[in-house]
Short mmCIF file of C-alpha atoms and ligand atoms in Angstrom, two decimals:
data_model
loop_
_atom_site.label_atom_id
_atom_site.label_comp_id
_atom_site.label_asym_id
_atom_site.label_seq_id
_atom_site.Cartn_x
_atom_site.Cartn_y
_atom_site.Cartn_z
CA UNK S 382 -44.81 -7.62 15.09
CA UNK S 383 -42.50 -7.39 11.72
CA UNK S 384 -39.33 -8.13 12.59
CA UNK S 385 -36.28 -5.62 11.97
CA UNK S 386 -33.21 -6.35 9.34
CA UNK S 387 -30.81 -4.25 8.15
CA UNK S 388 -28.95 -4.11 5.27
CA UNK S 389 -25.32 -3.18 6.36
CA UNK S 390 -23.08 -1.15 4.05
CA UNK S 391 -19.36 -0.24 3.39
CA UNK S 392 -18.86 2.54 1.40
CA UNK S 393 -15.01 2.76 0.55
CA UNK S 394 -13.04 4.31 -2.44
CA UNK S 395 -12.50 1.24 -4.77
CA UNK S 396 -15.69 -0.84 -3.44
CA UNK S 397 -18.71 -0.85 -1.98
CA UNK S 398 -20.03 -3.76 -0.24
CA UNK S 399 -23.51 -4.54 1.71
CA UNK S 400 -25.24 -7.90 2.94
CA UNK S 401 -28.29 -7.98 4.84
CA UNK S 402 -27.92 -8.72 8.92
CA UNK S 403 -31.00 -10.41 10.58
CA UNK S 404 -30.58 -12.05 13.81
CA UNK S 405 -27.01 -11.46 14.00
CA UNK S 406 -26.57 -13.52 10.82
CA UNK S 407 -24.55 -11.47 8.00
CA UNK S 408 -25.89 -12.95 4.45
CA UNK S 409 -25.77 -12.11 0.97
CA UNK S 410 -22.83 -10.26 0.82
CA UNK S 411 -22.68 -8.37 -2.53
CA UNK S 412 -19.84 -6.20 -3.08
CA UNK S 413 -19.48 -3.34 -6.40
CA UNK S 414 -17.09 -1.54 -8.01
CA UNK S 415 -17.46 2.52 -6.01
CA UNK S 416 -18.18 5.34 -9.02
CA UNK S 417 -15.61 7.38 -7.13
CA UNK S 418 -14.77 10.09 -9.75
CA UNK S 419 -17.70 10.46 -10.67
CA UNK S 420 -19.76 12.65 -8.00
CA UNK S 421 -21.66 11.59 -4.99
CA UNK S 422 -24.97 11.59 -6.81
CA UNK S 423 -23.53 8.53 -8.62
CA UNK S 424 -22.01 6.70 -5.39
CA UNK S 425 -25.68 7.06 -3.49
CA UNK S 426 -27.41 5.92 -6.35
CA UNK S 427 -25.22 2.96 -6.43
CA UNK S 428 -26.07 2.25 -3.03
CA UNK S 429 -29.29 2.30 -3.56
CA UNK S 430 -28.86 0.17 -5.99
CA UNK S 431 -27.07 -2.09 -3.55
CA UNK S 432 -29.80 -2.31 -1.18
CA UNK S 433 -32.57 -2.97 -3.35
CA UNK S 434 -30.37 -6.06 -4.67
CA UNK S 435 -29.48 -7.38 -0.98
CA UNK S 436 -33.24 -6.62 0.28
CA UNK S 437 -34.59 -8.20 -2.97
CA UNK S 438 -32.38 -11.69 -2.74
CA UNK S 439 -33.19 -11.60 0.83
CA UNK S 440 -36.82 -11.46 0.24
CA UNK S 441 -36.30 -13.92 -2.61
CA UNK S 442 -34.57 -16.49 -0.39
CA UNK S 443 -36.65 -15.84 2.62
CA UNK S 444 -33.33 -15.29 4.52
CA UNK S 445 -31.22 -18.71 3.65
CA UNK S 446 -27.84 -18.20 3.15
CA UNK S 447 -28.20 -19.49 -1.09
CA UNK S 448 -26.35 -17.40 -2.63
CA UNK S 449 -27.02 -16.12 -6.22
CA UNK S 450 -25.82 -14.33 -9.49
CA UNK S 451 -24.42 -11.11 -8.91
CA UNK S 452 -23.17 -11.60 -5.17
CA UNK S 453 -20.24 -11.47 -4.25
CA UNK S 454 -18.92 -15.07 -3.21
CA UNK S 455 -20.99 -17.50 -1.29
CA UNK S 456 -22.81 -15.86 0.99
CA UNK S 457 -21.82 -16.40 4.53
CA UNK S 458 -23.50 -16.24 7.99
CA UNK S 459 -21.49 -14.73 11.32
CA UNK S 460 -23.55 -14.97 14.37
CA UNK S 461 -22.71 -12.37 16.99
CA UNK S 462 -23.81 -12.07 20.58
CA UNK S 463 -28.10 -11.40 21.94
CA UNK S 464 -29.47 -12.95 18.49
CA UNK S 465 -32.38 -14.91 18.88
CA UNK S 466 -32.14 -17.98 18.41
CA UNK S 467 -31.91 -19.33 14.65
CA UNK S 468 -30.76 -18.22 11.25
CA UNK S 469 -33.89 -15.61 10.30
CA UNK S 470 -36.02 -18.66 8.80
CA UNK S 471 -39.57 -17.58 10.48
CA UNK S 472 -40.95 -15.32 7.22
CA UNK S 473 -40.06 -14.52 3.79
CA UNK S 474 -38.03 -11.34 3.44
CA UNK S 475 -40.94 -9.01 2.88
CA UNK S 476 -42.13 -9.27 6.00
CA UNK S 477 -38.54 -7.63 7.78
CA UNK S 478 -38.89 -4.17 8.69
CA UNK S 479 -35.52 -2.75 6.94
CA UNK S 480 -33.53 -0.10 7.75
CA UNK S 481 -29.90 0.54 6.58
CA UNK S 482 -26.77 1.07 8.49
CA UNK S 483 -23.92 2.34 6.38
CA UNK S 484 -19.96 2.52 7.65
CA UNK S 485 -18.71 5.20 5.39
CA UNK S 486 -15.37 6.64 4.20
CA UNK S 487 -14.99 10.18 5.38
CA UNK S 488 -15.42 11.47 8.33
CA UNK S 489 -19.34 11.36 9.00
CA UNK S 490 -21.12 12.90 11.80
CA UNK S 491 -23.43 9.94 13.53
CA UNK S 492 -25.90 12.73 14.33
CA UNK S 493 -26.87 14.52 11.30
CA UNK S 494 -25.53 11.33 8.95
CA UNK S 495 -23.52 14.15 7.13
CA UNK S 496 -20.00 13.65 5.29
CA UNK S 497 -18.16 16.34 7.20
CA UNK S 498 -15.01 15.82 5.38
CA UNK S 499 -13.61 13.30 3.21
CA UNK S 500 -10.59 13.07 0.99
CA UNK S 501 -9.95 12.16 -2.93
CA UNK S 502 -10.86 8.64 -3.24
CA UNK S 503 -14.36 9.85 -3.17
CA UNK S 504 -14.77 13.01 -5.02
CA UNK S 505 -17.36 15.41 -4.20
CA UNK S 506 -18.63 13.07 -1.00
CA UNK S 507 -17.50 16.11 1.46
CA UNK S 508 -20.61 18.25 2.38
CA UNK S 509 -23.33 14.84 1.51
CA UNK S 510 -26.30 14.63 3.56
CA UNK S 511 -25.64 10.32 3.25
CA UNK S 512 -28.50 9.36 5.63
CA UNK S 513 -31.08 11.86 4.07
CA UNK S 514 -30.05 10.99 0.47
CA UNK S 515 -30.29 7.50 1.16
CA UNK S 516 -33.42 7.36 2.93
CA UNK S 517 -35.08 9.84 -0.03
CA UNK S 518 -34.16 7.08 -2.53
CA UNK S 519 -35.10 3.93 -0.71
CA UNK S 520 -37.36 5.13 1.77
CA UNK S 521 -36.20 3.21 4.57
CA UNK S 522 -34.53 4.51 7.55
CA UNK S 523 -30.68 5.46 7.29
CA UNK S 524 -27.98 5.15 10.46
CA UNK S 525 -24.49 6.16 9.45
CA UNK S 526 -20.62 6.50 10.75
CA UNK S 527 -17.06 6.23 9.50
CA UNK S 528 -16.22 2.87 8.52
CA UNK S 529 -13.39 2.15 10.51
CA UNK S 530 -15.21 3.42 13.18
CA UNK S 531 -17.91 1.05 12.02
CA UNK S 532 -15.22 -1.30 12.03
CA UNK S 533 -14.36 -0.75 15.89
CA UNK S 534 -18.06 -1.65 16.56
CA UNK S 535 -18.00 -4.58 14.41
CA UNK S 536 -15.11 -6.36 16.16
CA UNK S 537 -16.71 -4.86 19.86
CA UNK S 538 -20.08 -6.49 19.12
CA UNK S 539 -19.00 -9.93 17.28
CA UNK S 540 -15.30 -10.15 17.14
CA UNK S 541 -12.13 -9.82 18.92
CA UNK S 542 -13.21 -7.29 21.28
CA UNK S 543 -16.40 -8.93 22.06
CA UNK S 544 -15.58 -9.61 25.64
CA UNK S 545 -13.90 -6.42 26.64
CA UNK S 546 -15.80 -3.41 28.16
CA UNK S 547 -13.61 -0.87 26.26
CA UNK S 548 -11.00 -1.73 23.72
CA UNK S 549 -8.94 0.47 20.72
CA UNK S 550 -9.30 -0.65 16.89
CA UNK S 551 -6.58 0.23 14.94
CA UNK S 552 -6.76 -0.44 11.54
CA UNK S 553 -3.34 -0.69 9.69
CA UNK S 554 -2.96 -0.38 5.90
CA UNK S 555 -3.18 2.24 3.53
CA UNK S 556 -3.96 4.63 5.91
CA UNK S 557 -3.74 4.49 10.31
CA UNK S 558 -7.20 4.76 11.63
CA UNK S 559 -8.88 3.45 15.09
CA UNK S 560 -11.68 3.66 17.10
CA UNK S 561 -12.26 3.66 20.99
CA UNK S 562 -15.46 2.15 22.21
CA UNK S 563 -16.01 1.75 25.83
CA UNK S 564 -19.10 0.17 27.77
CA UNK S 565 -20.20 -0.28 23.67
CA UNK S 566 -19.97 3.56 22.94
CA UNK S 567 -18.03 4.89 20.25
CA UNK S 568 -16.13 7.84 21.07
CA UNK S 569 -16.42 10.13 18.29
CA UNK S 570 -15.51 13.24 19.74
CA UNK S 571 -15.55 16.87 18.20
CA UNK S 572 -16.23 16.77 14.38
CA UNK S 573 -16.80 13.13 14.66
CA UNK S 574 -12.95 13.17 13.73
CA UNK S 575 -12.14 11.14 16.86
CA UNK S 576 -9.40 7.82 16.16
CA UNK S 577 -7.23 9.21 13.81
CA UNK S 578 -4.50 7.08 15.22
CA UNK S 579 -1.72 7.86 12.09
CA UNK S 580 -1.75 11.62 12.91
CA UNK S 581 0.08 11.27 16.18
CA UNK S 582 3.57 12.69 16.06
CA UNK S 583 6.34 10.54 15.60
CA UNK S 584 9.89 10.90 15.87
CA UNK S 585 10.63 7.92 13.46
CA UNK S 586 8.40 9.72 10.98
CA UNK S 587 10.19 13.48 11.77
CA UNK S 588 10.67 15.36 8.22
CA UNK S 589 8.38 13.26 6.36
CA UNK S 590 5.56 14.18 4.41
CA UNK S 591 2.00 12.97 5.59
CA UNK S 592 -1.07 12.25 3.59
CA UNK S 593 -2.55 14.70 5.92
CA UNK S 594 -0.74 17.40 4.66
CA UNK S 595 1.25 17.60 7.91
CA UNK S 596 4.77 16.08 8.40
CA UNK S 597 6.56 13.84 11.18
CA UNK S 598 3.06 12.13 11.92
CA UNK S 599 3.23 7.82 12.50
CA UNK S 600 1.14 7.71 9.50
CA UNK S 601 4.31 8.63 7.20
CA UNK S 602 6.17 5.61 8.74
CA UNK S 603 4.15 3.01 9.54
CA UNK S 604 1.38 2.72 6.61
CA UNK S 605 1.72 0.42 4.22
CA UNK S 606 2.32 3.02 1.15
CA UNK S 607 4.85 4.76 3.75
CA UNK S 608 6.95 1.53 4.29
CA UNK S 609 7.04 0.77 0.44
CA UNK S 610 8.62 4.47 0.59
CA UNK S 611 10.83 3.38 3.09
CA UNK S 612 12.26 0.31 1.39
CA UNK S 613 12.62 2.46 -2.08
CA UNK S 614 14.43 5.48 0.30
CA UNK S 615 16.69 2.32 1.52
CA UNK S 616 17.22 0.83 -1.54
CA UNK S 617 18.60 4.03 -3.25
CA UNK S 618 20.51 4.81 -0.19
CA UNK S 619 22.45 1.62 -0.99
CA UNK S 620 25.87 1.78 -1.87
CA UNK S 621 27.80 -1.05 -3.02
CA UNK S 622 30.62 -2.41 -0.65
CA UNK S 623 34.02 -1.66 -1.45
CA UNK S 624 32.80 1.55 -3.33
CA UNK S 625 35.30 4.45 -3.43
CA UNK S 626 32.97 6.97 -3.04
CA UNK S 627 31.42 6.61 0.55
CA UNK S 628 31.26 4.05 3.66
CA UNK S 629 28.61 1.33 2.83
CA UNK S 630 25.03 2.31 3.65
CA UNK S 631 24.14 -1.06 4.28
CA UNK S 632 25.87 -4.73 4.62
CA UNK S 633 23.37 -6.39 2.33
CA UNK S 634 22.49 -5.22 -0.76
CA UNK S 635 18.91 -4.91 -1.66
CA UNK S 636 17.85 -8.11 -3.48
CA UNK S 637 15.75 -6.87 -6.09
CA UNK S 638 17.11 -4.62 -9.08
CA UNK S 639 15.02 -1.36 -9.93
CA UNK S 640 12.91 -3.46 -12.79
CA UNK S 641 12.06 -6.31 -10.41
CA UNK S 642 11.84 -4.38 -7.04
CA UNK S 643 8.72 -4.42 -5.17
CA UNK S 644 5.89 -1.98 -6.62
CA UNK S 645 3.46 -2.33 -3.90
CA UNK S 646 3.14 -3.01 -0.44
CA UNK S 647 1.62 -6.82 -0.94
CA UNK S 648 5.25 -7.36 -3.41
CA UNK S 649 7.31 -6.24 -0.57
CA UNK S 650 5.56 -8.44 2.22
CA UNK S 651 6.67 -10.69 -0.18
CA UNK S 652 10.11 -9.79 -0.11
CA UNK S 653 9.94 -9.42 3.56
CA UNK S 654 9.09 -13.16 3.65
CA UNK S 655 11.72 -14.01 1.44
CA UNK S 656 14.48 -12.48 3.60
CA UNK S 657 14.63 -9.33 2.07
CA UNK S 658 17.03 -7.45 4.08
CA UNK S 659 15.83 -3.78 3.12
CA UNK S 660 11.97 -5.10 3.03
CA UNK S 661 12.72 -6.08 6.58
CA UNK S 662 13.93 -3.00 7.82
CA UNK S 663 11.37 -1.09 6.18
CA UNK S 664 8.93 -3.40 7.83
CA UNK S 665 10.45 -3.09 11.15
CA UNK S 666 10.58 0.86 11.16
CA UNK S 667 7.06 1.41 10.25
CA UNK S 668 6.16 -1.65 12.74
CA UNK S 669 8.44 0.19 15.80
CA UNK S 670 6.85 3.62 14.75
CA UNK S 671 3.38 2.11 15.25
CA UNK S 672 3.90 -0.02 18.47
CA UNK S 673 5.44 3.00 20.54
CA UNK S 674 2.57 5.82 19.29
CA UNK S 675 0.01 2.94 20.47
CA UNK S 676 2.10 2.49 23.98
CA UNK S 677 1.35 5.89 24.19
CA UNK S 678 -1.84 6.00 23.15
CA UNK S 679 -2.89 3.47 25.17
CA UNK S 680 -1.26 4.88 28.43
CA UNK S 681 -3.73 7.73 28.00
CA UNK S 682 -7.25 5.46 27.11
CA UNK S 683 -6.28 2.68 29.16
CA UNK S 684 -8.70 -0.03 27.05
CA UNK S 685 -8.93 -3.68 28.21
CA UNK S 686 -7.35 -4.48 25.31
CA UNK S 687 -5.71 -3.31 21.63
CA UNK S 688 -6.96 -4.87 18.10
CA UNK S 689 -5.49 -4.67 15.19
CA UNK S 690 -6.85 -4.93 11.82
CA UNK S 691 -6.41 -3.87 8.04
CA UNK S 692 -4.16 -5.40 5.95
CA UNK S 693 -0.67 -5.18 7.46
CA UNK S 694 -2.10 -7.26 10.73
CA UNK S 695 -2.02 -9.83 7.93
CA UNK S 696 1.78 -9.48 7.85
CA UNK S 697 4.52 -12.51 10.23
CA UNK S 698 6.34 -11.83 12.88
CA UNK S 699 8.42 -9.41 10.68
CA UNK S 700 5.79 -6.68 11.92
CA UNK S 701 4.29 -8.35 14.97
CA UNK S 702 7.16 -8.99 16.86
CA UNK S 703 8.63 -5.11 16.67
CA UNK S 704 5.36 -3.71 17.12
CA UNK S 705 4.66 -5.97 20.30
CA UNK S 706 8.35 -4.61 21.62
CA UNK S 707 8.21 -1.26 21.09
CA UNK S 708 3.84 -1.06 22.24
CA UNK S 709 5.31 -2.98 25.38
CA UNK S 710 7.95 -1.24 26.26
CA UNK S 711 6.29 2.33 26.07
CA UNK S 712 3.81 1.26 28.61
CA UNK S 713 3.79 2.95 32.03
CA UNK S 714 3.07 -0.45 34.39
CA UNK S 715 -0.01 0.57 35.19
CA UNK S 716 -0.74 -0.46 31.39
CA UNK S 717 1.59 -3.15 31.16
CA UNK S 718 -0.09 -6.17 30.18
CA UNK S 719 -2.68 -4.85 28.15
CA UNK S 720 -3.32 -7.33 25.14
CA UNK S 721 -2.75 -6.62 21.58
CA UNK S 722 -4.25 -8.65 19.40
CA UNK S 723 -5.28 -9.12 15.51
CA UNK S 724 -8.90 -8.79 14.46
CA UNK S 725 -11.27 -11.13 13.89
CA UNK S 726 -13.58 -10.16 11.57
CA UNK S 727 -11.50 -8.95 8.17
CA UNK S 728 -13.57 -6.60 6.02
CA UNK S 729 -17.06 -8.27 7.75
CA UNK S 730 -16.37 -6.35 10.76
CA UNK S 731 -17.20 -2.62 9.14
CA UNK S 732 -20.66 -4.73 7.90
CA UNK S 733 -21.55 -5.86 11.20
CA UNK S 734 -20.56 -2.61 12.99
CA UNK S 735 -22.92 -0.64 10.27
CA UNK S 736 -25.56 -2.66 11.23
CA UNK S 737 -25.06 -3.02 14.95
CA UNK S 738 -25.57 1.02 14.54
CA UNK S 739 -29.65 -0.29 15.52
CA UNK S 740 -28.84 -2.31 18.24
CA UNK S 741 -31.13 -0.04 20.19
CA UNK S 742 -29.26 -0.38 23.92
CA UNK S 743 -28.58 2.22 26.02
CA UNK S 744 -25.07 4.04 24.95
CA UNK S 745 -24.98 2.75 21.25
CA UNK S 746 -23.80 5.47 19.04
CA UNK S 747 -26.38 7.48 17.42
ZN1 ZN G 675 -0.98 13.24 9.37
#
């Protein structure tokens, strides 16, 4: 009998990154630069592209973990849970029966493998038939969900959340997302829109703007673009002691001047870091915001336990430690206790998820 592999992709708005997944071993990670303005004819032909690079150094290599020109760093090998045993070494790579799994920006519906919605960073990928398109171009079979859903299944299968029968991703950066996966089932709800963890309400975030096009939701507080906004609404707010015109906004003055202050939300970490007064409140607001909407969130799912993820679970215990408080303290006891921790997996876990799409048990997401 050929033996399955899959070639696991990310789809985001800046990159798009696949590696092949054969006996729980991710390898040849390549990783390209998304055609995002240019049309979704252009981003499925790229990965396409993709996959017949990943399949092809695969085959080449008969599944070693060599990497070579063109991928992304040294390719790397993450076993996860029910592999058999050894790294993929017993044929060449023609003799794997591929198919592709494929965690996606935009909402997708698991089902059809249809973009149901998706915003500007990919233009034109609303309304694309991604499974169909993909399997018309390569001919191989096509499985395909949102990628931080994908990124929920990752961390459930191989990572943090390997152990627990249900568990919540969030995934904290740019945007709030999450995923709930219990007994290894993604909940995807109506629309496949299910997890949109920043678009709970907020009182922190009341009167601000959201990327949604709403206002007030935790999203507007507690992202990382919305607490660069927060330390820039601080920072102007400052008034200098001793000033005749008003009571001090703030004891400490911001430490950075308007030509040196922090442009993006990896400067102001920075800043945090450093002491940074007004990075540090900015940090802490968007940190409380997001602790108390998961309390509550979590008071309703009950999972066995919380992870986080994306790039501001990178941040010290400038985020951690008001985001344990406030999660903590909005839990009913029933819920007290439940664990939150921080990923496992980084930007592997929406590549493992993908491809964990054809782990063919009973209850995985199809
Ligand atoms: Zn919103």
């Amino acid at each position: 009998m050929t033996p399955p592999a899959t070639v696991a992709v990310d789809v985001g708005g800046t990159k798009i990154r696949a590696g092949s997944v054969i006996d729980g071993r991710l390898a040849h990670v390549r990783s390209v630069p998304t055609p995002a303005t240019t049309g979704a004819r252009a981003v499925l032909d790229t990965i396409a592209e993709v996959v017949a690079a990943v399949i092809a150094e695969t085959s080449g290599s008969g599944g070693d973990e060599s990497g070579s020109g063109g991928a992304e760093s040294a390719s790397r090998g993450i076993e996860y849970g029910g592999g058999i045993a050894g790294p993929g070494g017993a044929g060449s790579g023609c003799d794997f029966a591929w198919r592709i799994g494929v965690g996606s920006a935009g909402v997708i519906d698991p089902a059809t493998g249809v973009v149901v919605s998706a915003t500007d960073s990919l233009a034109g990928w609303a309304g694309t038939e991604l499974t169909a398109e993909l399997t018309a171009r390569t001919g191989l079979p096509v499985r395909a969900v949102n990628d931080v859903h994908a990124h929920a299944l990752g961390e459930a299968v191989a990572g943090a959340s390997r152990d627990a029968r249900s568990s919540l991703l969030v995934a904290a950066g740019t945007g709030i997302g999450g995923g709930f996966i219990t007994d290894g089932r993604l909940l995807t709800g109506r629309n496949s829109a299910a997890g949109h963890i920043g678009h709970v309400p907020s009182a922190a975030a009341a009167g601000l703007a959201c990327p949604c096009g709403g206002t007030g939701h935790v999203e507007a507080i507690a992202s990382g673009p919305a607490i660069l906004d927060t330390y820039r609404r601080l920072a102007s707010e400052f008034v200098e002691p001793g000033s005749p015109t008003s009571t001090p906004a703030h004891a400490t003055p911001p430490s950075s001047n308007p030509a040196t202050a922090p442009w993006n939300t990896r400067e102001l970490a920075a800043a945090a870091s450093a002491g940074d007064a007004l990075a540090l409140r900015a940090f802490d607001a968007g940190a409380r915001a997001l602790g108390s909407a998961l309390g509550g969130i979590v008071n309703v799912l009950s999972p066995d336990l919380v992870v986080i993820g994306g790039g501001l679970a990178e941040m010290d215990t400038s985020w951690w430690s008001p985001l344990r408080a406030t999660f903590a303290a909005e839990l009913i006891p029933a819920a007290s206790g439940t664990p939150l921790v921080k990923a496992e997996l980084g930007q592997d876990a929406a590549l493992i998820g993908a491809a964990g799409l054809w782990n063919d048990e009973p209850g995985e997401t199809h």
